[in-house]
Coordinates of C-alpha atoms in Angstrom, one line a residue:
M39 CA -22.3 -3.5 -28.9
K40 CA -25.9 -4.7 -29.5
V41 CA -28.4 -2.3 -28.3
A42 CA -31.1 -3.9 -26.3
G43 CA -34.8 -3.7 -27.6
Q44 CA -33.7 -4.2 -31.1
S45 CA -35.3 -7.4 -31.6
K46 CA -38.2 -8.6 -29.7
Q47 CA -38.1 -12.3 -28.2
Q48 CA -40.5 -14.3 -25.9
D49 CA -39.2 -14.1 -22.4
H50 CA -37.9 -17.4 -20.9
P51 CA -35.2 -18.4 -19.0
L52 CA -31.9 -19.9 -21.0
D53 CA -32.9 -23.4 -22.1
L54 CA -30.4 -25.9 -21.2
I55 CA -30.9 -28.2 -24.6
Q56 CA -30.9 -25.1 -26.6
F57 CA -27.5 -23.7 -25.3
L58 CA -26.1 -27.5 -25.4
K59 CA -27.0 -27.5 -29.1
G60 CA -25.1 -24.4 -29.4
L61 CA -22.0 -26.1 -27.8
Y62 CA -22.2 -28.8 -30.0
D63 CA -22.7 -27.0 -32.9
A64 CA -19.5 -25.0 -32.3
N65 CA -17.4 -28.1 -31.4
R66 CA -17.1 -27.7 -27.8
I67 CA -18.8 -30.7 -26.6
S68 CA -19.3 -34.4 -28.2
K69 CA -23.0 -35.8 -28.7
E70 CA -22.6 -38.2 -25.9
E71 CA -21.7 -35.5 -23.4
L72 CA -24.7 -33.6 -24.4
Q73 CA -27.1 -36.3 -23.8
K74 CA -25.4 -36.9 -20.4
L75 CA -25.9 -33.3 -19.5
V76 CA -29.4 -33.5 -20.4
K77 CA -29.8 -36.5 -18.3
A78 CA -27.9 -35.2 -15.3
R79 CA -29.8 -32.0 -15.0
K80 CA -32.2 -32.4 -11.8
S81 CA -32.5 -28.9 -10.4
P82 CA -34.3 -26.3 -13.0
K83 CA -33.6 -23.6 -10.4
Q84 CA -29.9 -23.8 -10.8
H85 CA -28.5 -21.6 -13.6
V86 CA -27.7 -23.6 -16.9
L87 CA -24.1 -22.1 -17.1
V88 CA -23.7 -22.9 -13.2
F89 CA -25.1 -26.6 -13.8
I90 CA -22.8 -27.3 -16.7
A91 CA -19.7 -25.8 -15.2
N92 CA -20.1 -28.1 -12.2
Q93 CA -20.0 -31.1 -14.6
E94 CA -16.4 -30.0 -15.4
V95 CA -17.0 -30.8 -19.0
E96 CA -13.7 -31.1 -21.2
D97 CA -13.7 -28.2 -23.8
L98 CA -13.1 -30.4 -27.3
K99 CA -11.8 -26.9 -28.7
H100 CA -9.0 -26.8 -25.8
P101 CA -8.1 -30.4 -25.0
G102 CA -7.2 -30.8 -21.3
K103 CA -9.3 -27.5 -20.3
T104 CA -12.9 -27.9 -19.0
L105 CA -15.6 -25.6 -20.0
D106 CA -15.5 -23.1 -16.5
L107 CA -18.1 -20.6 -15.8
E108 CA -16.4 -17.5 -17.5
S109 CA -15.6 -19.6 -20.8
L110 CA -19.6 -20.6 -20.9
T111 CA -20.5 -17.0 -20.5
Q112 CA -18.5 -15.8 -23.2
I113 CA -20.1 -18.7 -25.4
L114 CA -23.5 -17.5 -24.3
A115 CA -22.6 -13.9 -25.3
E116 CA -21.7 -15.1 -28.6
Q117 CA -24.6 -17.2 -29.2
F118 CA -26.9 -14.2 -28.4
E119 CA -24.7 -11.6 -30.2
Q120 CA -24.4 -9.5 -26.9
D121 CA -21.0 -8.2 -25.9
Y122 CA -19.3 -10.4 -22.9
Y123 CA -18.7 -8.4 -19.6
H124 CA -16.1 -9.6 -16.9
V125 CA -17.3 -8.5 -13.7
D126 CA -14.6 -6.4 -12.4
P127 CA -15.6 -4.5 -9.4
L128 CA -12.8 -2.1 -9.6
S129 CA -14.2 -0.8 -12.8
I130 CA -17.6 -0.1 -11.5
D131 CA -18.6 3.2 -10.2
A132 CA -20.6 1.9 -7.4
A133 CA -22.4 4.9 -6.1
K134 CA -23.7 5.5 -9.7
V135 CA -24.9 2.3 -10.8
T136 CA -26.6 1.5 -7.5
D137 CA -28.7 4.5 -8.0
V138 CA -30.0 3.2 -11.2
M139 CA -32.3 0.7 -9.9
S140 CA -33.0 -0.8 -6.1
H141 CA -31.8 -3.8 -4.9
A142 CA -35.2 -5.5 -4.9
F143 CA -35.8 -4.5 -8.7
A144 CA -32.0 -6.0 -9.4
K145 CA -32.5 -9.1 -7.8
R146 CA -35.8 -9.9 -9.1
H147 CA -35.1 -9.7 -12.7
K148 CA -31.3 -10.9 -11.9
I149 CA -29.5 -7.7 -13.7
M150 CA -27.4 -5.1 -12.7
A151 CA -26.1 -1.7 -13.9
V152 CA -22.3 -1.9 -14.5
K153 CA -21.7 1.4 -16.4
V154 CA -23.6 4.7 -16.4
D155 CA -22.5 7.4 -18.8
S156 CA -24.4 10.4 -20.6
N157 CA -25.4 8.3 -23.7
A158 CA -26.6 5.0 -22.0
V159 CA -26.8 2.6 -19.1
T160 CA -25.0 -0.8 -19.6
I161 CA -27.1 -3.7 -17.9
A162 CA -25.5 -7.1 -17.2
S163 CA -27.6 -10.0 -17.2
A164 CA -27.0 -14.0 -17.4
E165 CA -30.3 -14.3 -19.1
P166 CA -30.3 -12.9 -22.7
N167 CA -34.1 -14.1 -23.3
I168 CA -35.6 -12.1 -20.7
S169 CA -36.3 -8.5 -21.5
A170 CA -39.5 -7.6 -19.8
W171 CA -37.9 -5.4 -17.3
E172 CA -36.1 -3.0 -20.2
E173 CA -39.3 -0.8 -21.1
D174 CA -39.9 0.0 -17.6
L175 CA -36.7 0.9 -16.9
S176 CA -35.7 2.8 -19.8
Q177 CA -38.9 5.1 -19.6
V178 CA -37.5 6.1 -15.9
L179 CA -33.9 6.5 -16.9
R180 CA -34.6 8.2 -20.2
K181 CA -31.5 6.7 -21.8
P182 CA -30.7 3.8 -24.1
I183 CA -29.8 0.4 -22.3
K184 CA -27.1 -1.5 -23.5
R185 CA -27.3 -5.2 -22.7
V186 CA -24.1 -7.5 -21.8
V187 CA -23.8 -11.1 -20.4
A188 CA -21.8 -11.5 -17.2
N189 CA -21.2 -14.6 -15.1
P190 CA -24.2 -15.4 -13.2
L191 CA -22.6 -16.1 -9.7
E192 CA -20.1 -13.0 -9.7
L193 CA -23.0 -11.0 -11.1
E194 CA -25.2 -12.0 -7.9
R195 CA -22.3 -11.8 -5.6
I196 CA -21.3 -8.3 -6.6
T197 CA -25.1 -7.1 -6.6
N198 CA -25.1 -8.1 -3.3
E199 CA -22.1 -6.6 -1.9
L200 CA -22.7 -3.4 -3.6
Y201 CA -26.3 -2.9 -3.0
R202 CA -25.6 -3.8 0.9
L203 CA -22.9 -1.1 1.1
S204 CA -24.7 1.3 -0.7
A205 CA -28.0 0.5 1.6
S206 CA -25.6 1.1 4.5
I207 CA -24.2 4.3 3.5
G208 CA -27.9 5.6 2.8
L209 CA -29.2 4.3 6.5
A210 CA -26.2 6.0 8.1
I211 CA -27.0 9.2 6.5
S212 CA -30.7 9.1 6.7
G213 CA -30.8 7.6 10.2
G214 CA -32.8 4.6 8.6
E215 CA -35.2 6.4 6.2
G216 CA -35.3 5.4 2.5
N217 CA -36.2 7.3 -0.5
K218 CA -37.5 5.3 -3.5
N219 CA -39.6 5.8 -6.6
R220 CA -41.9 3.4 -8.0
L221 CA -39.4 1.3 -9.7
G222 CA -37.5 1.4 -6.3
I223 CA -34.6 3.6 -7.9
G224 CA -32.7 5.4 -5.3
N225 CA -31.1 8.9 -5.2
L226 CA -27.8 9.0 -3.5
E227 CA -27.7 12.8 -4.0
Q228 CA -31.4 13.1 -2.4
M229 CA -30.2 11.0 0.6
M230 CA -27.0 13.6 0.9
E231 CA -29.4 16.2 1.1
L232 CA -31.6 14.8 3.7
G233 CA -28.3 13.8 5.7
S234 CA -26.9 17.3 5.4
T235 CA -29.1 18.2 8.2
Q236 CA -28.5 15.3 10.2
K237 CA -25.5 14.9 12.8
E238 CA -22.5 12.7 11.9
P239 CA -23.4 8.8 12.3
E240 CA -22.0 7.3 15.5
A241 CA -18.6 5.2 15.1
N242 CA -20.4 2.0 16.3
D243 CA -23.5 2.6 14.2
K244 CA -24.2 -0.8 12.7
H245 CA -24.5 0.6 9.4
V246 CA -21.0 2.0 9.7
V247 CA -19.6 -1.0 11.1
N248 CA -21.1 -2.9 8.3
I249 CA -19.3 -0.5 5.7
V250 CA -15.9 -1.0 7.7
D251 CA -16.4 -4.6 7.4
W252 CA -16.8 -4.4 3.7
L253 CA -14.2 -2.3 3.1
L254 CA -11.6 -4.4 4.9
Q255 CA -12.7 -7.7 3.2
Y256 CA -12.9 -6.2 -0.1
A257 CA -9.3 -4.6 0.1
F258 CA -8.2 -8.4 1.0
E259 CA -10.1 -9.7 -2.0
Q260 CA -8.3 -7.4 -4.4
R261 CA -5.0 -7.9 -2.9
A262 CA -4.5 -4.4 -1.8
S263 CA -1.5 -3.2 -0.1
D264 CA -2.9 0.1 1.0
I265 CA -6.2 1.7 1.8
H266 CA -6.3 5.3 1.3
I267 CA -9.5 7.3 2.8
E268 CA -9.5 10.9 1.5
P269 CA -11.7 13.5 2.8
R270 CA -13.0 15.9 0.2
R271 CA -15.5 19.0 0.5
E272 CA -18.7 16.9 0.0
I273 CA -18.0 13.1 -1.0
G274 CA -14.5 11.5 0.0
N275 CA -12.6 8.7 -1.9
V276 CA -11.9 5.5 -1.1
R277 CA -8.7 4.1 -3.1
F278 CA -6.7 1.0 -2.9
R279 CA -3.1 0.3 -3.9
I280 CA -2.8 -2.6 -5.9
D281 CA 0.5 -3.7 -7.5
G282 CA 2.1 -0.1 -6.6
L283 CA -1.1 1.6 -8.5
L284 CA -3.6 3.5 -6.9
Y285 CA -7.6 2.8 -7.8
T286 CA -10.8 4.6 -6.7
V287 CA -13.1 2.1 -5.5
Y288 CA -15.7 4.2 -3.8
Q289 CA -17.1 7.8 -3.1
I290 CA -18.5 8.2 0.3
P291 CA -20.8 11.2 1.5
M292 CA -18.4 13.1 3.9
Q293 CA -20.5 12.7 7.1
V294 CA -20.1 8.9 6.7
L295 CA -16.6 9.0 5.7
S296 CA -15.7 10.8 9.1
A297 CA -17.7 8.2 11.0
V298 CA -15.9 5.4 9.4
T299 CA -12.6 7.2 10.0
S300 CA -13.6 7.3 13.8
R301 CA -14.7 3.6 13.4
L302 CA -11.3 2.7 12.4
K303 CA -9.6 4.7 15.0
S304 CA -11.4 3.2 17.6
L305 CA -10.5 -0.3 16.3
G306 CA -6.7 0.9 16.1
R307 CA -6.7 2.1 19.8
M308 CA -6.3 5.6 18.6
N309 CA -7.6 8.7 20.0
V310 CA -10.9 9.5 18.4
A311 CA -11.5 12.8 19.9
E312 CA -7.9 14.3 18.5
K313 CA -8.3 15.2 14.9
R314 CA -5.8 17.9 14.9
R315 CA -2.7 16.0 15.3
P316 CA -1.3 12.9 13.1
Q317 CA -1.6 9.8 14.8
D318 CA -0.6 6.0 14.3
G319 CA -2.1 2.7 15.1
R320 CA -2.6 -0.9 14.3
L321 CA -5.3 -3.5 14.2
K322 CA -5.7 -7.4 13.4
T323 CA -8.3 -8.9 11.7
K324 CA -9.1 -11.7 9.5
S325 CA -9.3 -12.2 5.8
P326 CA -12.0 -14.0 4.0
N327 CA -10.4 -17.3 4.0
G328 CA -9.6 -16.9 7.9
K329 CA -5.8 -16.0 7.6
E330 CA -5.0 -13.5 10.4
I331 CA -3.9 -9.9 8.9
E332 CA -2.4 -6.9 10.2
L333 CA -3.0 -3.3 9.5
R334 CA -0.8 -0.2 10.3
L335 CA -3.0 2.7 10.3
S336 CA -2.1 6.2 10.1
T337 CA -3.7 9.7 9.7
L338 CA -3.2 13.2 8.9
P339 CA -5.3 16.3 9.2
T340 CA -6.1 18.0 5.9
A341 CA -8.3 20.8 4.9
F342 CA -11.4 18.7 4.7
G343 CA -10.6 16.3 7.4
E344 CA -8.6 13.4 8.8
K345 CA -7.0 11.3 6.1
M346 CA -6.4 7.8 6.9
V347 CA -3.9 5.4 5.3
M348 CA -4.1 1.6 6.2
R349 CA -0.9 -0.4 5.1
I350 CA -1.7 -3.9 4.9
F351 CA 0.7 -6.7 6.2
D352 CA 0.5 -10.3 5.0
P353 CA 2.4 -12.7 7.9
N354 CA 3.1 -14.9 4.6
V355 CA 5.5 -12.6 3.4
L356 CA 8.0 -13.4 5.7
L357 CA 7.9 -16.9 5.0
K358 CA 9.0 -16.0 1.4
S359 CA 12.4 -17.0 0.0
F360 CA 14.7 -14.7 -1.3
Q361 CA 14.4 -16.3 -4.8
Q362 CA 10.4 -15.6 -4.3
L363 CA 11.3 -11.9 -3.6
G364 CA 13.2 -12.0 -6.8
L365 CA 16.7 -11.9 -5.8
G366 CA 18.9 -13.8 -8.7
D367 CA 21.7 -15.9 -7.9
D368 CA 24.6 -13.7 -7.8
D369 CA 23.1 -11.2 -6.0
L370 CA 21.7 -13.6 -3.2
E371 CA 25.2 -14.7 -2.7
R372 CA 26.5 -11.6 -2.2
W373 CA 23.4 -10.7 0.1
N374 CA 24.4 -13.8 2.2
Q375 CA 27.9 -13.0 2.5
M376 CA 27.0 -9.6 3.8
T377 CA 24.3 -10.6 6.4
K378 CA 26.5 -13.6 7.7
Q379 CA 29.0 -11.1 9.2
K380 CA 29.5 -10.9 13.0
H381 CA 29.7 -7.0 13.1
G382 CA 29.2 -4.0 10.9
I383 CA 26.4 -2.2 9.0
V384 CA 24.5 -3.5 6.3
L385 CA 22.2 -0.7 4.5
I386 CA 19.2 -1.3 2.3
T387 CA 18.1 1.9 0.1
G388 CA 15.2 2.7 -1.9
P389 CA 12.2 5.3 -1.8
T390 CA 9.0 4.5 0.2
G391 CA 7.1 1.6 -0.7
S392 CA 10.3 -0.1 -2.6
G393 CA 10.1 -3.5 -0.3
K394 CA 12.9 -2.4 2.0
T395 CA 11.2 -3.5 5.2
T396 CA 10.1 -6.7 3.7
T397 CA 13.6 -7.7 2.6
L398 CA 14.8 -6.5 6.3
Y399 CA 12.0 -8.6 7.8
S400 CA 12.8 -11.7 5.8
T401 CA 16.4 -11.4 6.3
L402 CA 15.9 -11.0 10.0
K403 CA 13.6 -13.9 10.3
S404 CA 16.2 -16.1 8.5
I405 CA 19.1 -15.4 10.9
A406 CA 17.0 -14.9 14.0
T407 CA 17.7 -18.2 15.9
E408 CA 17.3 -19.2 19.5
E409 CA 20.9 -18.3 19.9
V410 CA 20.9 -14.8 19.0
N411 CA 19.2 -11.8 20.4
V412 CA 17.4 -9.6 17.5
C413 CA 16.4 -6.1 18.7
T414 CA 14.7 -3.7 16.5
V415 CA 14.1 0.2 16.9
E416 CA 11.3 1.3 14.2
D417 CA 9.0 4.0 13.6
P418 CA 6.7 2.9 13.2
I419 CA 6.5 -1.0 14.1
E420 CA 5.9 -2.4 10.6
M421 CA 5.2 -6.0 11.4
V422 CA 5.1 -7.4 14.8
E423 CA 7.3 -10.6 14.7
S424 CA 7.4 -12.9 17.8
S425 CA 11.0 -13.6 17.2
F426 CA 12.2 -10.2 17.4
N427 CA 12.3 -7.6 20.3
Q428 CA 10.9 -4.6 18.7
M429 CA 10.7 -1.1 20.0
Q430 CA 8.5 1.8 18.8
V431 CA 10.1 5.5 18.4
Q432 CA 8.1 7.9 20.1
E433 CA 9.5 11.4 19.6
N434 CA 7.1 13.1 22.1
I435 CA 8.8 11.3 25.3
D436 CA 12.2 11.9 23.5
M437 CA 12.5 8.2 22.5
T438 CA 14.4 8.9 19.0
F439 CA 16.2 6.4 16.9
A440 CA 19.5 7.4 18.4
N441 CA 18.1 7.1 22.1
G442 CA 16.2 3.8 21.2
V443 CA 19.9 2.4 19.7
R444 CA 21.5 3.5 23.0
A445 CA 18.9 1.8 25.0
L446 CA 19.4 -1.4 23.1
L447 CA 22.8 -1.4 23.7
R448 CA 22.3 -2.1 27.2
Q449 CA 19.9 -5.3 26.4
D450 CA 22.7 -7.5 25.2
P451 CA 22.0 -7.7 21.6
D452 CA 23.3 -9.7 18.7
I453 CA 21.6 -8.0 16.0
I454 CA 20.0 -4.7 16.0
M455 CA 17.5 -3.1 13.2
I456 CA 17.2 0.6 13.0
G457 CA 14.3 1.7 11.1
E458 CA 16.0 4.5 9.1
I459 CA 18.9 6.4 9.8
R460 CA 17.7 10.2 9.2
D461 CA 20.3 12.2 11.3
L462 CA 23.9 12.1 12.1
E463 CA 23.1 11.2 15.9
T464 CA 21.4 8.0 14.7
A465 CA 24.4 7.3 12.2
E466 CA 26.7 7.7 15.3
M467 CA 24.7 5.4 17.3
A468 CA 24.6 2.8 14.5
I469 CA 28.5 3.2 14.2
Q470 CA 29.0 2.7 17.9
A471 CA 26.9 -0.5 17.9
A472 CA 28.8 -1.8 14.7
L473 CA 32.0 -1.1 16.6
T474 CA 31.2 -2.7 19.5
G475 CA 30.6 -6.0 18.1
H476 CA 26.9 -5.9 16.8
L477 CA 25.5 -6.6 13.4
V478 CA 23.3 -3.5 12.3
F479 CA 20.9 -3.3 9.6
S480 CA 19.3 -0.1 8.6
T481 CA 17.6 1.7 5.7
L482 CA 18.5 4.9 3.9
H483 CA 16.5 7.0 1.4
T484 CA 18.7 7.2 -1.7
N485 CA 18.3 6.3 -5.6
D486 CA 21.0 3.7 -5.7
A487 CA 23.5 1.6 -3.6
P488 CA 26.8 3.7 -4.1
S489 CA 24.7 6.9 -3.3
A490 CA 24.3 5.6 0.4
I491 CA 27.9 6.1 1.0
T492 CA 27.5 9.9 -0.3
R493 CA 24.4 10.2 1.9
L494 CA 26.5 9.2 5.1
L495 CA 29.0 11.8 4.1
E496 CA 26.4 14.4 3.6
L497 CA 25.3 13.8 7.3
N498 CA 28.8 14.5 8.3
V499 CA 29.9 10.8 9.0
P500 CA 33.8 10.6 9.1
S501 CA 34.9 8.7 6.1
Y502 CA 37.2 6.6 8.1
L503 CA 34.1 5.5 10.1
I504 CA 32.1 4.5 7.3
K505 CA 35.2 2.3 6.1
A506 CA 35.4 0.7 9.5
T507 CA 31.8 -0.3 9.7
V508 CA 29.6 -0.5 6.6
I509 CA 29.8 -3.9 5.2
G510 CA 27.8 -3.1 2.1
V511 CA 24.6 -1.5 0.5
M512 CA 21.6 -3.1 -1.4
A513 CA 19.3 -0.8 -3.2
Q514 CA 15.9 -2.2 -4.7
R515 CA 12.7 -1.4 -6.5
L516 CA 9.3 -3.4 -7.1
V517 CA 8.4 -3.9 -10.5
R518 CA 5.0 -5.5 -11.7
V519 CA 5.1 -9.0 -12.8
L520 CA 3.2 -9.9 -15.8
C521 CA 0.0 -12.0 -15.8
P522 CA 1.0 -15.5 -16.9
H523 CA -2.5 -16.0 -18.4
C524 CA -2.4 -13.0 -21.1
K525 CA 1.1 -11.7 -21.5
Q526 CA 2.2 -11.2 -25.2
A527 CA 5.2 -11.8 -27.0
E528 CA 6.9 -9.0 -29.0
T529 CA 10.0 -8.7 -31.2
V530 CA 12.8 -6.6 -29.1
D531 CA 13.5 -3.0 -30.2
K532 CA 17.1 -3.1 -30.0
E533 CA 17.6 0.6 -29.9
L534 CA 15.1 0.7 -26.8
W535 CA 17.0 -2.4 -25.3
G536 CA 20.3 -0.2 -25.5
H537 CA 18.4 2.5 -23.5
L538 CA 17.2 -0.2 -20.9
D539 CA 20.6 -1.6 -20.1
Q540 CA 23.8 -0.5 -21.6
S541 CA 25.9 -2.9 -19.9
W542 CA 24.2 -5.9 -21.1
Q543 CA 26.7 -8.5 -22.4
G544 CA 25.9 -11.4 -24.8
E545 CA 23.0 -11.8 -27.3
I546 CA 20.0 -9.5 -27.1
P547 CA 16.8 -11.6 -26.5
E548 CA 14.8 -12.1 -29.6
Q549 CA 11.5 -11.6 -28.0
V550 CA 10.1 -10.1 -24.7
Y551 CA 6.6 -9.9 -23.4
T552 CA 4.1 -6.9 -22.9
A553 CA 1.1 -6.7 -20.9
D554 CA -2.4 -7.4 -22.5
G555 CA -5.3 -8.0 -19.7
C556 CA -7.6 -10.6 -18.9
R557 CA -10.2 -11.4 -16.3
E558 CA -7.4 -13.2 -14.2
C559 CA -5.5 -9.9 -13.8
R560 CA -8.6 -7.3 -14.0
D561 CA -7.5 -6.3 -17.6
T562 CA -4.2 -4.5 -15.9
G563 CA -2.0 -7.4 -17.5
F564 CA 0.0 -7.7 -14.2
Q565 CA -0.4 -10.0 -11.0
G566 CA 1.7 -9.1 -8.2
R567 CA 5.3 -7.4 -7.8
E568 CA 8.7 -8.6 -7.5
G569 CA 12.0 -6.8 -6.6
I570 CA 15.0 -5.8 -8.7
Y571 CA 17.9 -5.1 -6.8
E572 CA 21.8 -3.8 -6.8
V573 CA 24.1 -5.3 -4.3
M574 CA 27.3 -3.6 -3.3
P575 CA 29.6 -5.1 -0.9
L576 CA 32.1 -2.4 0.1
S577 CA 35.3 -3.7 -0.7
E578 CA 39.0 -2.4 0.4
A579 CA 39.2 -1.0 -3.4
L580 CA 35.6 0.7 -2.9
Q581 CA 36.5 2.4 0.3
G582 CA 39.1 4.2 -1.3
Y583 CA 36.5 5.9 -3.0
A584 CA 34.6 6.8 0.3
E585 CA 36.6 9.8 1.1
N586 CA 34.4 12.6 -0.3
R587 CA 31.1 13.3 -1.9
E588 CA 33.0 13.9 -5.6
D589 CA 33.9 10.5 -6.1
L590 CA 30.3 9.1 -6.3
S591 CA 30.9 8.5 -10.0
K592 CA 34.1 6.6 -9.4
L593 CA 32.7 4.6 -6.7
R594 CA 29.9 3.5 -8.8
Q595 CA 32.2 2.4 -11.9
Q596 CA 34.6 0.6 -9.5
A597 CA 31.5 -1.2 -8.1
Y598 CA 30.3 -2.3 -11.7
K599 CA 34.0 -3.6 -12.3
E600 CA 33.9 -5.6 -9.2
G601 CA 30.8 -7.5 -10.3
M602 CA 27.7 -5.0 -9.0
S603 CA 24.5 -5.3 -11.5
S604 CA 22.9 -2.1 -11.8
L605 CA 18.8 -1.8 -11.1
R606 CA 18.2 -1.6 -14.8
H607 CA 20.6 -4.6 -15.6
S608 CA 18.2 -6.7 -12.9
G609 CA 15.3 -5.3 -14.4
A610 CA 16.7 -6.2 -17.9
M611 CA 17.2 -9.9 -16.7
K612 CA 13.6 -10.0 -15.4
V613 CA 12.4 -8.6 -19.2
A614 CA 14.4 -11.4 -20.7
A615 CA 13.1 -13.9 -18.4
G616 CA 9.4 -12.9 -19.4
I617 CA 8.7 -11.5 -15.8
T618 CA 8.1 -7.9 -16.7
T619 CA 8.2 -5.5 -19.1
I620 CA 10.7 -2.9 -20.4
N621 CA 8.5 0.1 -19.8
E622 CA 7.7 -1.1 -16.3
V623 CA 11.7 -1.2 -15.4
F624 CA 12.0 2.2 -17.0
R625 CA 9.3 3.2 -14.6
V626 CA 10.9 2.4 -11.4
A627 CA 14.6 2.1 -12.0
P628 CA 17.0 5.1 -12.4
E629 CA 19.4 5.1 -15.3
A630 CA 22.8 3.6 -14.4
N631 CA 25.6 6.2 -14.6

């Protein structure tokens, strides 16, 4: 990385003709295109890169593709021998970078700090020719400045967003008082000291409202499935779960974090004054593109205050087909055979966050016609669906799963969904519903499909009732899907493949793919998740092994003989298809016994 200030140049904005000549010399555009672009330029206020990107010029080096803004930014970085920087908000420590300089200073010079460490401060700009700001800033920071080149539109957008958030936090702490030096460089620690003598901001304070609005919109933009608001002694954490992994996105002083939690509790119709007991709530809002999104809220009292987790539900997930969810043809056929039965119990197993609810709702949605009455009893209601009759478990008034099912049986149901079978009483009610002609769906927390039978036996459900009512079991996990833009092929390690799937028949694939990382996937190498499944219809032969817990291994082996694919095998199929990686399957799927 080139250190700024090593070579002095006369300051001037990026010149269109100079940059176009560089593109022509690099064989990225033709001479005719160069002349056409020079004539087309009308507004000198528009950044050169933005202007060229809007013209959708074909990239001669990559036929069929145009020179988009990110590609042009990379070319600009190469021309000026500076590093290219992809602006990824998740990789920026917002609290640190907004303390480097004020918003006014950043906006005036069209720059932004993107990384701060003990050795240097990295500053992003889309104007490599302009360096007048460097001397003043380096004197104040007393650190070397490293320059990088970034997308001008993304740089402007992220700068505005982060500084607006920082300003809201600062004003919420200080009650409207700013604290700046001659360069407008703010100090969040000083604001915290000032705020330590102030009372906690009101939940309806306009600055707190701005913080909450940013938090929700940012989560939607980043495809987060959960938002974690975690109190600590002085600084609280805000983390997003994206594709199954948690990322810290911001750190907020505790008095502001408490106000943010109170604001969200108010929106979720929860008791704001009650901070000693866990609470549940839900709220509806809209994403940046106007789509309605529902969030489920849950609070938990901790040593430093209330922790809140918001689970984000996208209504469009119910419109996905089973193939889009990841079910293969054989498993889908087995699943359809199980779910088309008129009565009995169908179970889905897996740990928390393995996609059980999505599969259940998608299944119920596909079979909930006008001719059937679908009733659910859940704790809590995950997604509100107009074609179901949904009931919430409320332990404080003795509305348990078992009592809920008992009440539903008097409501003339055709299909009943029980959120989870946790105890013998609930299991008995599910069995009673199945024996009286209802189709029952529910979940269990077990590692694989055969273990569901063992779990029911552990709950003291008689084996003859299991044989009479359980139609089948499906276990599932979620694996991250490789980014199609950057995945890299590699030769298969046959020994590693043998550990992945010992039941693999046929030729081992010659190559598989690994995660690399690019701007499209925020350098993670993955985009989205997909399910791997293990579907086990309970045949007559398998029922013979449902007598006691010791027969689990025999039950599992018989299921494999009857065609059940293990979770590892389902994962191996996706690895062979280039959908995910071997390590990703190892991460989520237990080894088949």
